[in-house]
Each structure stands twice: as structure tokens, then as C-alpha cells.
Amino acid sequence: SAVISQKPSRDICQRGTSLTIQCQVDSQVTMMFWYRQQPGQSLTLIATANQGSEATYESGFVIDKFPISRPNLTFSTLTVSNMSPEDSSIYLCSAGQGQGSYNEQFFGPGTRLTVL
Amino acid sequence: DAKTTQPTSMDCAEGRAANLPCNHSTISGNEYVYWYRQIHSQGPQYIIHGLKNNETNEMASLIITEDRKSSTLILPHATLRDTAVYYCIVRVVTGGFKTIFGAGTRLFVKA
């Protein structure tokens, strides 16, 4: 299994600023993902972080608002840009690995973001 | 990825089996059924997955109907620590897989 850590674990930010969240995996993984979980809601996939190329964003999410980097097979960052109170959520990093049917996806503990 | 339908919430007595149903009537032949759970304030945790045969591991059993249109996750002896939101997901396992979460079932295990 893969162990995922995220920094920061939580932050309180002012409207209009940006926050970069770091995700570190303890082993090389093929896939990395970023999710958002608003209070009391399920997880929503923001994007797939592709190593060495631009991230693949889901409908409703754009690169200008959520720029993502993945410089290698164990690390990724998500930036929440020009924040507003509506961006207050838990942001979760996820990593996937495996072959064939044995295919697991692991999740980090999340970053709790509050925007004032 | 196919959509799934789960009850919003369920109760279970501690020590009894918890049976969590999931409907996935539009599942494709190459999609597997996965179950995850999310305990409060933690990231989701993988439980089990299967294609068409029943599966069992140290955490749970997964029963998939013959037509693959529904499945049931069984926690054989639920404990208070099993209180969580349980997500049933169907997805491919090859290529660029990704996990799309539905609303899940909130399971309350009561003493």
C-alpha cells in the first residue's frame, strides 16, 4: 500500500489569496488525483495529475483556478487561486497503482481550508 | 463510469452483520465494483473490489449478483469503529482509471 501525506493539514486564508497544497507519496505511483470535499458532501474529483504534462481537469474545474503540478512519480501540488469563501473545503490527494484487476487507490488525510 | 444507487443511511447493532446494498444496473462488462469507506475526518479507505465472483478479505465480503446489476457489502461483525460513510463505485481498472464518488451510505453502528 501507499502512504500519502499532505501539507498543510489545515489553513485559514483571506479572500483573494492563493494556497498551494503539497502531496507526497512514499512510493512511486502511476496515477495521482486531487479531490474536493465540501462540508457534509461526498468527494468531487478535481483533476488527474499527470507526470510531466498538464493535468486533466473534470467538468467545472479549470487550470487557472486550480493549477496542478506533478514533477515526478511521488509528488504533486494543487494551488487554489484567488480564493473565495466558496472554496472552503477539504482537499484530498489520492494515488493509484496496480496492474490488471488489482488496482487500488489510496487517499491522503486531506487539507482543511477555510477562506474568510 | 457507471452510476450507483445506495441508501442514504442505515443502522446496525454492534456485533451483528451489516449488509450494505448497491445498485449499478448500467455497469459495463469491463467495470469492477469497488467499495471504500470514509470514517469521520479521514480520507477514504479501500475495502474490497470484485468483477463477478464473490470476494472476501479480512475486512468484508462482497456479493455480486449474477447479472452484475447489484451488489452487497457485508461487514460480518460490525463494531462501533465501523461507523462511516460507505461508497460503492464501479470503474474500469485499466488505462487511465479514476474513481468517481456518489453520495454513499452513512452506516451507524449502535451499541
XYZ file of C-alpha atoms in Angstrom:
227
model
C 0.000 0.000 0.000
C 0.988 3.630 -0.411
C 1.118 6.171 2.386
C 0.168 9.701 1.423
C 0.965 12.843 3.364
C -0.329 16.336 2.746
C 0.868 19.762 3.803
C -0.600 21.822 5.301
C -3.155 19.788 7.230
C -5.295 22.894 7.610
C -5.152 26.596 6.895
C -7.217 29.716 7.242
C -6.779 32.139 4.353
C -8.002 35.516 3.309
C -10.198 36.104 0.293
C -8.215 36.790 -2.888
C -5.076 34.939 -1.829
C -3.763 31.590 -3.080
C -2.733 28.432 -1.249
C -0.559 25.614 -2.517
C -1.145 22.153 -1.063
C 1.596 19.570 -1.265
C 1.094 15.835 -1.621
C 3.874 13.316 -1.051
C 3.556 9.571 -1.654
C 6.001 7.136 -0.064
C 6.351 5.081 -3.250
C 6.171 5.613 -6.983
C 2.610 5.558 -8.263
C 1.128 5.622 -11.713
C -1.831 7.904 -11.039
C -2.356 10.894 -8.774
C -5.610 12.738 -8.255
C -6.996 15.743 -6.419
C -10.456 15.784 -4.852
C -12.541 18.364 -3.049
C -14.999 17.532 -0.277
C -17.314 20.294 0.829
C -18.860 20.108 4.293
C -21.280 17.194 4.598
C -20.799 16.206 0.967
C -19.169 13.417 -0.972
C -15.844 13.722 -2.754
C -15.666 15.517 -6.096
C -12.799 14.816 -8.461
C -10.995 17.999 -9.487
C -8.336 16.598 -11.791
C -5.881 13.844 -12.593
C -2.299 14.975 -12.103
C -0.195 13.714 -14.980
C 3.529 13.312 -14.550
C 5.406 15.578 -16.931
C 2.338 17.023 -18.618
C -0.683 19.187 -17.949
C -3.316 17.875 -15.564
C -6.642 16.552 -16.866
C -9.495 18.541 -15.316
C -13.043 17.395 -14.683
C -16.033 19.377 -15.818
C -16.435 22.508 -13.738
C -12.772 22.833 -12.803
C -10.213 24.912 -14.705
C -6.473 25.229 -14.667
C -6.478 28.940 -13.890
C -8.329 28.322 -10.637
C -6.670 25.023 -9.665
C -3.199 24.788 -11.195
C -1.614 21.403 -10.564
C 1.948 20.221 -10.841
C 3.392 16.725 -10.805
C 7.129 16.868 -11.334
C 7.762 13.181 -10.539
C 6.052 9.915 -9.628
C 5.762 10.645 -5.905
C 4.871 14.333 -5.581
C 2.129 16.717 -6.659
C 0.848 20.147 -5.726
C -2.577 21.750 -6.016
C -2.947 25.517 -5.860
C -6.275 27.107 -5.010
C -6.059 30.523 -6.635
C -7.823 33.784 -5.901
C -9.759 32.147 -3.100
C -13.295 32.972 -2.035
C -15.334 31.623 0.902
C -16.917 29.117 -1.518
C -13.517 27.414 -1.780
C -13.691 26.408 1.886
C -13.451 22.620 1.703
C -11.289 19.648 2.440
C -8.861 18.970 -0.399
C -7.673 15.370 -0.701
C -4.786 13.955 -2.643
C -5.079 10.411 -3.954
C -2.722 7.979 -5.626
C -3.421 4.864 -7.608
C -1.289 1.915 -8.509
C -1.628 -1.648 -9.563
C -1.964 -3.894 -12.541
C -4.953 -5.623 -14.018
C -7.749 -6.122 -11.555
C -5.572 -5.475 -8.541
C -5.868 -1.780 -8.654
C -6.085 0.305 -5.521
C -6.496 3.978 -4.907
C -5.185 5.463 -1.684
C -6.119 8.751 -0.096
C -4.282 11.283 1.970
C -5.678 12.722 5.200
C -6.832 15.900 3.482
C -6.167 19.622 3.861
C -8.920 21.559 5.585
C -9.146 25.006 4.035
C -11.183 27.862 5.447
C -11.431 31.072 3.446
C -12.564 34.212 5.257
C -18.150 5.337 -15.250
C -21.499 3.772 -14.323
C -23.710 5.375 -11.707
C -24.541 3.648 -8.461
C -27.507 3.943 -6.133
C -27.183 3.399 -2.391
C -29.462 4.028 0.570
C -28.718 7.307 2.287
C -28.270 5.793 5.727
C -28.516 2.532 7.651
C -28.328 1.396 11.257
C -26.750 -1.772 12.557
C -26.401 -3.242 16.039
C -22.885 -3.825 17.270
C -21.811 -7.439 16.731
C -24.370 -8.059 14.024
C -23.726 -8.279 10.300
C -24.084 -5.049 8.342
C -25.377 -5.580 4.818
C -24.970 -2.554 2.572
C -26.707 -2.760 -0.816
C -25.724 -1.049 -4.043
C -27.463 -0.898 -7.410
C -25.383 -0.472 -10.559
C -27.759 -1.501 -13.329
C -25.762 0.209 -16.108
C -22.437 -1.430 -15.269
C -20.314 -2.318 -18.278
C -18.607 -5.644 -18.836
C -15.162 -4.217 -18.096
C -16.128 -2.353 -14.930
C -15.366 -3.635 -11.472
C -17.315 -2.950 -8.278
C -15.259 -1.204 -5.597
C -16.142 -0.316 -2.048
C -14.494 2.391 0.028
C -15.384 3.851 3.374
C -14.693 7.192 4.978
C -14.535 7.478 8.708
C -15.161 10.968 10.024
C -12.293 13.401 9.358
C -10.220 10.830 7.486
C -9.531 10.100 3.829
C -11.437 7.248 2.179
C -10.158 3.729 2.793
C -10.276 0.895 0.278
C -12.312 -2.111 1.456
C -12.763 -4.614 -1.333
C -13.459 -4.991 -5.030
C -14.723 -7.612 -7.459
C -15.783 -8.292 -11.032
C -18.397 -11.044 -10.925
C -17.372 -13.549 -8.299
C -17.988 -13.115 -4.616
C -14.953 -11.831 -2.762
C -13.867 -11.925 0.866
C -10.988 -10.351 2.728
C -10.150 -9.579 6.331
C -12.471 -6.572 6.368
C -15.574 -7.635 4.470
C -17.324 -9.798 1.916
C -18.652 -8.639 -1.435
C -21.602 -10.398 -3.026
C -22.287 -9.533 -6.679
C -25.473 -10.745 -8.349
C -25.190 -12.961 -11.394
C -26.371 -10.198 -13.730
C -23.918 -7.803 -12.006
C -26.586 -5.156 -11.649
C -26.318 -5.018 -7.888
C -24.020 -5.957 -5.052
C -23.932 -6.148 -1.271
C -21.074 -5.340 1.046
C -21.156 -7.412 4.211
C -19.363 -6.483 7.426
C -19.761 -9.774 9.312
C -19.485 -8.451 12.872
C -19.930 -4.694 12.907
C -18.192 -2.689 15.612
C -18.620 0.922 16.666
C -15.476 1.750 14.681
C -17.262 0.687 11.503
C -19.480 3.767 11.723
C -18.618 5.589 8.490
C -19.846 6.563 5.039
C -19.576 3.620 2.636
C -19.139 4.285 -1.058
C -19.969 1.814 -3.806
C -18.172 2.626 -7.042
C -17.916 0.996 -10.435
C -14.940 1.695 -12.647
C -12.524 0.256 -15.130
C -9.162 -0.963 -13.890
C -7.023 -0.475 -16.955
C -5.713 2.622 -18.604
C -6.475 5.950 -17.041
C -8.755 4.832 -14.276
C -10.301 7.322 -11.885
C -12.729 6.976 -9.011
C -15.942 8.984 -9.079
C -17.769 9.013 -5.765
C -21.526 9.023 -5.315
C -23.328 10.050 -2.155
C -22.642 6.799 -0.299
C -24.435 5.180 2.648
C -23.932 6.520 6.134
C -23.744 3.475 8.414
C -24.390 3.972 12.111
C -23.318 1.068 14.319
C -25.068 1.273 17.665
C -24.141 -0.361 20.960
